[in-house]
Short mmCIF file of N, CA and C and ligand atoms in Angstrom, two decimals:
data_model
loop_
_atom_site.label_atom_id
_atom_site.label_comp_id
_atom_site.label_asym_id
_atom_site.label_seq_id
_atom_site.Cartn_x
_atom_site.Cartn_y
_atom_site.Cartn_z
N MET R 1044 12.96 46.91 70.01
CA MET R 1044 12.09 47.65 70.89
C MET R 1044 10.68 47.64 70.26
N ILE R 1045 9.71 47.33 71.06
CA ILE R 1045 8.35 47.20 70.57
C ILE R 1045 7.47 48.21 71.28
N CYS R 1046 6.84 49.06 70.47
CA CYS R 1046 5.95 50.07 71.06
C CYS R 1046 4.61 49.40 71.36
N THR R 1047 4.19 49.45 72.61
CA THR R 1047 2.95 48.80 73.00
C THR R 1047 1.74 49.58 72.56
N LYS R 1048 1.99 50.82 72.13
CA LYS R 1048 0.86 51.67 71.73
C LYS R 1048 0.55 51.49 70.24
N CYS R 1049 1.57 51.70 69.39
CA CYS R 1049 1.30 51.63 67.95
C CYS R 1049 1.84 50.36 67.30
N GLY R 1050 2.54 49.57 68.08
CA GLY R 1050 3.04 48.30 67.56
C GLY R 1050 4.30 48.38 66.70
N LYS R 1051 4.85 49.58 66.65
CA LYS R 1051 6.08 49.78 65.86
C LYS R 1051 7.24 48.96 66.46
N ILE R 1052 8.03 48.38 65.57
CA ILE R 1052 9.21 47.63 66.01
C ILE R 1052 10.46 48.36 65.56
N ILE R 1053 11.31 48.69 66.48
CA ILE R 1053 12.57 49.37 66.15
C ILE R 1053 13.71 48.41 66.45
N GLU R 1054 14.41 48.04 65.38
CA GLU R 1054 15.53 47.10 65.55
C GLU R 1054 16.79 47.88 65.91
N PHE R 1055 17.58 47.32 66.75
CA PHE R 1055 18.85 47.96 67.04
C PHE R 1055 19.94 46.96 67.27
N GLU R 1056 21.14 47.35 67.02
CA GLU R 1056 22.30 46.51 67.28
C GLU R 1056 23.28 47.29 68.09
N ASN R 1057 23.90 46.60 69.03
CA ASN R 1057 24.89 47.28 69.87
C ASN R 1057 25.99 46.31 70.22
N ASP R 1058 27.20 46.58 69.74
CA ASP R 1058 28.31 45.68 69.91
C ASP R 1058 28.61 45.41 71.36
N ARG R 1059 28.53 46.47 72.16
CA ARG R 1059 28.86 46.31 73.59
C ARG R 1059 27.85 45.39 74.28
N LEU R 1060 26.61 45.51 73.87
CA LEU R 1060 25.57 44.68 74.44
C LEU R 1060 25.77 43.22 74.03
N GLU R 1061 26.14 43.02 72.75
CA GLU R 1061 26.42 41.65 72.25
C GLU R 1061 27.57 41.01 73.03
N GLN R 1062 28.65 41.82 73.21
CA GLN R 1062 29.80 41.32 73.95
C GLN R 1062 29.44 40.95 75.36
N LEU R 1063 28.72 41.83 75.98
CA LEU R 1063 28.29 41.63 77.38
C LEU R 1063 27.46 40.35 77.51
N GLN R 1064 26.58 40.15 76.56
CA GLN R 1064 25.73 38.97 76.56
C GLN R 1064 26.59 37.72 76.48
N SER R 1065 27.54 37.71 75.52
CA SER R 1065 28.42 36.55 75.37
C SER R 1065 29.18 36.27 76.64
N GLN R 1066 29.69 37.34 77.27
CA GLN R 1066 30.43 37.22 78.51
C GLN R 1066 29.59 36.59 79.62
N VAL R 1067 28.36 37.12 79.76
CA VAL R 1067 27.48 36.65 80.83
C VAL R 1067 27.16 35.17 80.61
N VAL R 1068 26.82 34.86 79.36
CA VAL R 1068 26.49 33.47 79.03
C VAL R 1068 27.67 32.52 79.26
N ALA R 1069 28.86 32.98 78.84
CA ALA R 1069 30.07 32.17 79.01
C ALA R 1069 30.33 31.93 80.49
N GLY R 1070 30.00 32.93 81.33
CA GLY R 1070 30.19 32.83 82.74
C GLY R 1070 29.40 31.68 83.36
N PHE R 1071 28.30 31.31 82.69
CA PHE R 1071 27.48 30.20 83.16
C PHE R 1071 27.90 28.90 82.51
N GLY R 1072 28.92 28.97 81.66
CA GLY R 1072 29.36 27.79 80.94
C GLY R 1072 28.30 27.34 79.95
N PHE R 1073 27.53 28.31 79.50
CA PHE R 1073 26.38 28.03 78.62
C PHE R 1073 26.79 28.28 77.17
N HIS R 1074 26.37 27.39 76.31
CA HIS R 1074 26.68 27.57 74.89
C HIS R 1074 25.45 28.18 74.19
N MET R 1075 25.58 29.40 73.77
CA MET R 1075 24.45 30.13 73.19
C MET R 1075 24.27 29.77 71.70
N LEU R 1076 23.08 29.40 71.35
CA LEU R 1076 22.76 29.09 69.92
C LEU R 1076 22.15 30.33 69.26
N GLN R 1077 21.19 30.87 69.92
CA GLN R 1077 20.61 32.11 69.41
C GLN R 1077 20.02 32.88 70.58
N HIS R 1078 19.77 34.12 70.36
CA HIS R 1078 19.18 34.92 71.44
C HIS R 1078 18.23 35.96 70.88
N ARG R 1079 17.41 36.41 71.72
CA ARG R 1079 16.41 37.39 71.33
C ARG R 1079 16.22 38.34 72.51
N MET R 1080 16.18 39.60 72.20
CA MET R 1080 15.97 40.57 73.24
C MET R 1080 14.81 41.47 72.83
N GLU R 1081 13.85 41.55 73.69
CA GLU R 1081 12.68 42.41 73.40
C GLU R 1081 12.49 43.41 74.51
N ILE R 1082 12.42 44.64 74.09
CA ILE R 1082 12.19 45.68 75.06
C ILE R 1082 10.83 46.35 74.73
N TYR R 1083 9.92 46.28 75.67
CA TYR R 1083 8.59 46.85 75.46
C TYR R 1083 8.51 48.23 76.07
N GLY R 1084 7.82 49.09 75.36
CA GLY R 1084 7.69 50.46 75.88
C GLY R 1084 6.86 51.31 74.93
N ILE R 1085 7.12 52.59 74.97
CA ILE R 1085 6.37 53.53 74.15
C ILE R 1085 7.38 54.30 73.30
N CYS R 1086 7.16 54.29 71.99
CA CYS R 1086 8.11 54.91 71.07
C CYS R 1086 8.07 56.45 71.18
N ALA R 1087 9.09 57.08 70.61
CA ALA R 1087 9.24 58.53 70.72
C ALA R 1087 8.04 59.26 70.14
N ASP R 1088 7.54 58.74 69.03
CA ASP R 1088 6.36 59.40 68.40
C ASP R 1088 5.15 59.37 69.31
N CYS R 1089 4.89 58.17 69.86
CA CYS R 1089 3.71 58.04 70.72
C CYS R 1089 3.87 58.89 71.99
N LEU R 1090 5.10 58.91 72.48
CA LEU R 1090 5.37 59.67 73.68
C LEU R 1090 5.12 61.16 73.43
N LYS R 1091 5.52 61.60 72.26
CA LYS R 1091 5.37 62.98 71.88
C LYS R 1091 3.90 63.36 71.80
N SER R 1092 3.12 62.50 71.10
CA SER R 1092 1.73 62.86 70.94
C SER R 1092 0.97 62.76 72.25
N ARG R 1093 1.49 61.91 73.17
CA ARG R 1093 0.84 61.78 74.47
C ARG R 1093 1.10 63.01 75.32
N GLU R 1094 2.35 63.48 75.24
CA GLU R 1094 2.71 64.68 76.03
C GLU R 1094 1.94 65.90 75.58
N GLN R 1095 1.60 65.90 74.30
CA GLN R 1095 0.94 67.08 73.77
C GLN R 1095 -0.52 67.18 74.17
N ARG R 1096 -1.04 66.10 74.72
CA ARG R 1096 -2.44 66.14 75.09
C ARG R 1096 -2.65 66.99 76.34
N MET R 1097 -3.72 67.72 76.32
CA MET R 1097 -4.01 68.58 77.47
C MET R 1097 -5.50 68.87 77.51
N PRO R 1098 -5.98 69.32 78.64
CA PRO R 1098 -7.40 69.73 78.64
C PRO R 1098 -7.57 71.00 77.82
N LEU R 1099 -8.72 71.09 77.18
CA LEU R 1099 -9.02 72.27 76.35
C LEU R 1099 -8.84 73.57 77.14
N GLN R 1100 -9.11 73.44 78.42
CA GLN R 1100 -8.97 74.58 79.31
C GLN R 1100 -7.60 75.23 79.25
N ALA R 1101 -6.58 74.43 78.93
CA ALA R 1101 -5.20 74.91 78.94
C ALA R 1101 -4.82 75.55 77.60
N ALA R 1102 -5.72 75.48 76.61
CA ALA R 1102 -5.39 76.01 75.30
C ALA R 1102 -5.48 77.52 75.30
N LYS R 1103 -4.62 78.14 74.54
CA LYS R 1103 -4.63 79.61 74.49
C LYS R 1103 -5.50 80.12 73.37
N PRO R 1104 -6.01 81.38 73.53
CA PRO R 1104 -6.82 81.93 72.45
C PRO R 1104 -6.04 81.95 71.13
N GLY R 1105 -6.75 81.58 70.06
CA GLY R 1105 -6.10 81.53 68.75
C GLY R 1105 -5.51 80.17 68.45
N GLU R 1106 -5.40 79.34 69.47
CA GLU R 1106 -4.80 78.03 69.27
C GLU R 1106 -5.84 77.07 68.68
N ARG R 1107 -5.36 76.21 67.79
CA ARG R 1107 -6.23 75.18 67.20
C ARG R 1107 -5.81 73.84 67.76
N ALA R 1108 -6.82 73.02 68.04
CA ALA R 1108 -6.53 71.71 68.63
C ALA R 1108 -7.58 70.71 68.19
N VAL R 1109 -7.16 69.44 68.13
CA VAL R 1109 -8.07 68.36 67.77
C VAL R 1109 -8.55 67.71 69.05
N ILE R 1110 -9.85 67.46 69.14
CA ILE R 1110 -10.40 66.76 70.30
C ILE R 1110 -10.00 65.30 70.22
N ARG R 1111 -9.34 64.81 71.25
CA ARG R 1111 -8.88 63.44 71.29
C ARG R 1111 -9.72 62.56 72.17
N GLU R 1112 -10.31 63.15 73.16
CA GLU R 1112 -11.00 62.33 74.17
C GLU R 1112 -11.99 63.20 74.93
N LEU R 1113 -13.12 62.62 75.24
CA LEU R 1113 -14.06 63.30 76.12
C LEU R 1113 -14.09 62.51 77.41
N THR R 1114 -13.60 63.09 78.46
CA THR R 1114 -13.55 62.37 79.74
C THR R 1114 -14.75 62.78 80.58
N GLY R 1115 -14.74 62.34 81.81
CA GLY R 1115 -15.84 62.69 82.69
C GLY R 1115 -16.94 61.66 82.56
N GLY R 1116 -18.00 61.88 83.30
CA GLY R 1116 -19.13 60.94 83.31
C GLY R 1116 -19.87 60.93 81.97
N SER R 1117 -20.76 59.94 81.84
CA SER R 1117 -21.52 59.84 80.58
C SER R 1117 -22.44 61.03 80.41
N ASN R 1118 -22.85 61.67 81.54
CA ASN R 1118 -23.67 62.86 81.45
C ASN R 1118 -23.00 63.97 80.68
N ILE R 1119 -21.75 64.21 81.08
CA ILE R 1119 -20.99 65.29 80.43
C ILE R 1119 -20.73 64.93 78.98
N ARG R 1120 -20.36 63.67 78.75
CA ARG R 1120 -20.09 63.22 77.38
C ARG R 1120 -21.32 63.40 76.50
N MET R 1121 -22.49 63.04 77.02
CA MET R 1121 -23.72 63.18 76.24
C MET R 1121 -24.01 64.66 75.98
N ARG R 1122 -23.72 65.49 76.95
CA ARG R 1122 -23.99 66.92 76.76
C ARG R 1122 -23.10 67.49 75.66
N LEU R 1123 -21.83 67.08 75.71
CA LEU R 1123 -20.88 67.55 74.70
C LEU R 1123 -21.28 67.05 73.30
N LEU R 1124 -21.68 65.80 73.26
CA LEU R 1124 -22.08 65.21 71.99
C LEU R 1124 -23.35 65.88 71.45
N SER R 1125 -24.28 66.17 72.35
CA SER R 1125 -25.52 66.81 71.90
C SER R 1125 -25.26 68.25 71.48
N MET R 1126 -24.22 68.85 71.98
CA MET R 1126 -23.84 70.19 71.53
C MET R 1126 -23.21 70.11 70.14
N GLY R 1127 -22.71 68.95 69.80
CA GLY R 1127 -22.10 68.76 68.49
C GLY R 1127 -20.60 68.66 68.52
N LEU R 1128 -20.05 68.47 69.72
CA LEU R 1128 -18.62 68.31 69.81
C LEU R 1128 -18.26 66.83 69.82
N ARG R 1129 -17.43 66.44 68.89
CA ARG R 1129 -17.07 65.03 68.76
C ARG R 1129 -15.56 64.86 68.76
N VAL R 1130 -15.14 63.67 69.12
CA VAL R 1130 -13.73 63.32 69.06
C VAL R 1130 -13.30 63.39 67.58
N GLY R 1131 -12.20 64.06 67.33
CA GLY R 1131 -11.71 64.22 65.97
C GLY R 1131 -11.98 65.61 65.40
N ASP R 1132 -12.90 66.35 66.05
CA ASP R 1132 -13.17 67.72 65.61
C ASP R 1132 -11.97 68.62 65.91
N THR R 1133 -11.73 69.57 65.01
CA THR R 1133 -10.71 70.57 65.27
C THR R 1133 -11.38 71.83 65.78
N VAL R 1134 -10.97 72.24 66.96
CA VAL R 1134 -11.59 73.42 67.54
C VAL R 1134 -10.56 74.57 67.54
N GLU R 1135 -11.08 75.75 67.44
CA GLU R 1135 -10.24 76.93 67.55
C GLU R 1135 -10.68 77.70 68.78
N VAL R 1136 -9.72 78.01 69.64
CA VAL R 1136 -10.08 78.72 70.86
C VAL R 1136 -10.27 80.21 70.51
N ILE R 1137 -11.44 80.71 70.78
CA ILE R 1137 -11.71 82.14 70.51
C ILE R 1137 -11.35 82.97 71.72
N THR R 1138 -11.92 82.63 72.84
CA THR R 1138 -11.53 83.34 74.08
C THR R 1138 -11.28 82.35 75.21
N ASN R 1139 -10.27 82.61 75.97
CA ASN R 1139 -10.00 81.85 77.18
C ASN R 1139 -9.12 82.73 78.08
N ASN R 1140 -9.75 83.36 78.99
CA ASN R 1140 -9.01 84.32 79.83
C ASN R 1140 -8.51 83.67 81.12
N GLY R 1141 -8.62 82.34 81.19
CA GLY R 1141 -8.10 81.65 82.35
C GLY R 1141 -9.07 81.52 83.48
N GLN R 1142 -10.24 82.11 83.33
CA GLN R 1142 -11.29 81.96 84.33
C GLN R 1142 -12.62 82.15 83.67
N GLY R 1143 -13.62 81.50 84.20
CA GLY R 1143 -14.93 81.62 83.58
C GLY R 1143 -15.05 80.82 82.31
N GLN R 1144 -15.97 81.26 81.45
CA GLN R 1144 -16.27 80.47 80.27
C GLN R 1144 -15.21 80.60 79.19
N LEU R 1145 -15.31 79.64 78.31
CA LEU R 1145 -14.32 79.51 77.22
C LEU R 1145 -15.17 79.44 75.93
N VAL R 1146 -14.73 80.18 74.95
CA VAL R 1146 -15.47 80.14 73.68
C VAL R 1146 -14.58 79.51 72.63
N VAL R 1147 -15.11 78.48 71.99
CA VAL R 1147 -14.37 77.80 70.92
C VAL R 1147 -15.23 77.77 69.68
N ALA R 1148 -14.55 77.59 68.52
CA ALA R 1148 -15.27 77.46 67.26
C ALA R 1148 -14.88 76.16 66.58
N VAL R 1149 -15.91 75.50 66.04
CA VAL R 1149 -15.67 74.33 65.18
C VAL R 1149 -16.32 74.71 63.86
N ASP R 1150 -15.52 74.79 62.81
CA ASP R 1150 -15.99 75.33 61.53
C ASP R 1150 -16.61 76.70 61.79
N PHE R 1151 -17.91 76.84 61.52
CA PHE R 1151 -18.50 78.16 61.75
C PHE R 1151 -19.41 78.20 62.96
N HIS R 1152 -19.37 77.11 63.74
CA HIS R 1152 -20.20 77.07 64.94
C HIS R 1152 -19.37 77.50 66.14
N ARG R 1153 -20.00 78.24 67.01
CA ARG R 1153 -19.31 78.64 68.24
C ARG R 1153 -19.94 77.94 69.41
N PHE R 1154 -19.06 77.59 70.35
CA PHE R 1154 -19.54 76.89 71.55
C PHE R 1154 -19.03 77.64 72.76
N VAL R 1155 -19.93 77.82 73.70
CA VAL R 1155 -19.54 78.43 74.97
C VAL R 1155 -19.49 77.30 76.01
N LEU R 1156 -18.34 77.11 76.59
CA LEU R 1156 -18.14 75.98 77.53
C LEU R 1156 -17.80 76.51 78.92
N GLY R 1157 -18.38 75.88 79.91
CA GLY R 1157 -17.98 76.18 81.28
C GLY R 1157 -16.59 75.64 81.53
N ARG R 1158 -15.96 76.12 82.57
CA ARG R 1158 -14.60 75.66 82.81
C ARG R 1158 -14.53 74.16 83.15
N GLY R 1159 -15.53 73.70 83.91
CA GLY R 1159 -15.56 72.31 84.25
C GLY R 1159 -15.61 71.44 83.03
N MET R 1160 -16.46 71.87 82.10
CA MET R 1160 -16.62 71.13 80.86
C MET R 1160 -15.35 71.15 80.02
N SER R 1161 -14.72 72.31 79.98
CA SER R 1161 -13.54 72.41 79.10
C SER R 1161 -12.38 71.60 79.66
N GLN R 1162 -12.51 71.23 80.93
CA GLN R 1162 -11.47 70.41 81.54
C GLN R 1162 -11.66 68.95 81.15
N LYS R 1163 -12.86 68.62 80.73
CA LYS R 1163 -13.19 67.22 80.38
C LYS R 1163 -12.88 66.92 78.93
N ILE R 1164 -12.54 67.94 78.19
CA ILE R 1164 -12.23 67.76 76.76
C ILE R 1164 -10.72 67.72 76.59
N ILE R 1165 -10.21 66.56 76.23
CA ILE R 1165 -8.77 66.39 76.04
C ILE R 1165 -8.42 66.65 74.58
N VAL R 1166 -7.52 67.59 74.38
CA VAL R 1166 -7.17 67.97 73.01
C VAL R 1166 -5.69 67.82 72.75
N GLN R 1167 -5.38 67.83 71.46
CA GLN R 1167 -3.98 67.80 71.05
C GLN R 1167 -3.79 68.99 70.11
N PRO R 1168 -2.89 69.90 70.47
CA PRO R 1168 -2.69 71.10 69.66
C PRO R 1168 -2.31 70.78 68.22
N VAL R 1169 -2.82 71.57 67.31
CA VAL R 1169 -2.48 71.42 65.91
C VAL R 1169 -1.37 72.44 65.61
N HIS R 1170 -0.28 71.92 65.07
CA HIS R 1170 0.81 72.83 64.72
C HIS R 1170 0.57 73.38 63.35
N PRO R 1171 0.84 74.66 63.16
CA PRO R 1171 0.57 75.32 61.88
C PRO R 1171 1.09 74.54 60.66
N GLU R 1172 2.28 73.99 60.76
CA GLU R 1172 2.88 73.29 59.63
C GLU R 1172 2.13 71.99 59.32
N ALA R 1173 1.52 71.39 60.33
CA ALA R 1173 0.80 70.14 60.14
C ALA R 1173 -0.64 70.39 59.68
N ALA R 1174 -1.13 71.60 59.87
CA ALA R 1174 -2.52 71.91 59.57
C ALA R 1174 -2.79 72.12 58.11
N LYS R 1175 -1.75 72.25 57.35
CA LYS R 1175 -1.91 72.55 55.89
C LYS R 1175 -2.58 71.44 55.13
N SER R 1176 -2.29 70.21 55.51
CA SER R 1176 -2.80 69.07 54.73
C SER R 1176 -4.32 68.97 54.78
ZN1 ZN B 2305 4.47 54.07 69.10
#
């Protein structure tokens, strides 16, 4: 199995699959010399990190998250960048009451973001156990 995202290769063996292959091949009167099976997809790790992505707007107060992507037009991206928000920054949500503005902190800087803007910032939550490093 080959992960198209990170390139990881997971080898597997399955007796039933091998048997089935031999049977199918024999059914064609074909003499198999060697075979190769490749399954392309997304590995469990990549799937997990992808599922964890969400707009900053969905983050709860007190939650810490890493900015993974700035979406939206170049206007919004430029505005976010000029404010000092970059991909890779860890933000802490100070207030988010589900409506109106959202206040986040990066290090000791605080940012007030409109809801539209906070929707354009894609983050990945930081889990407490992973944040120690
Ligand atoms: Zn992967």
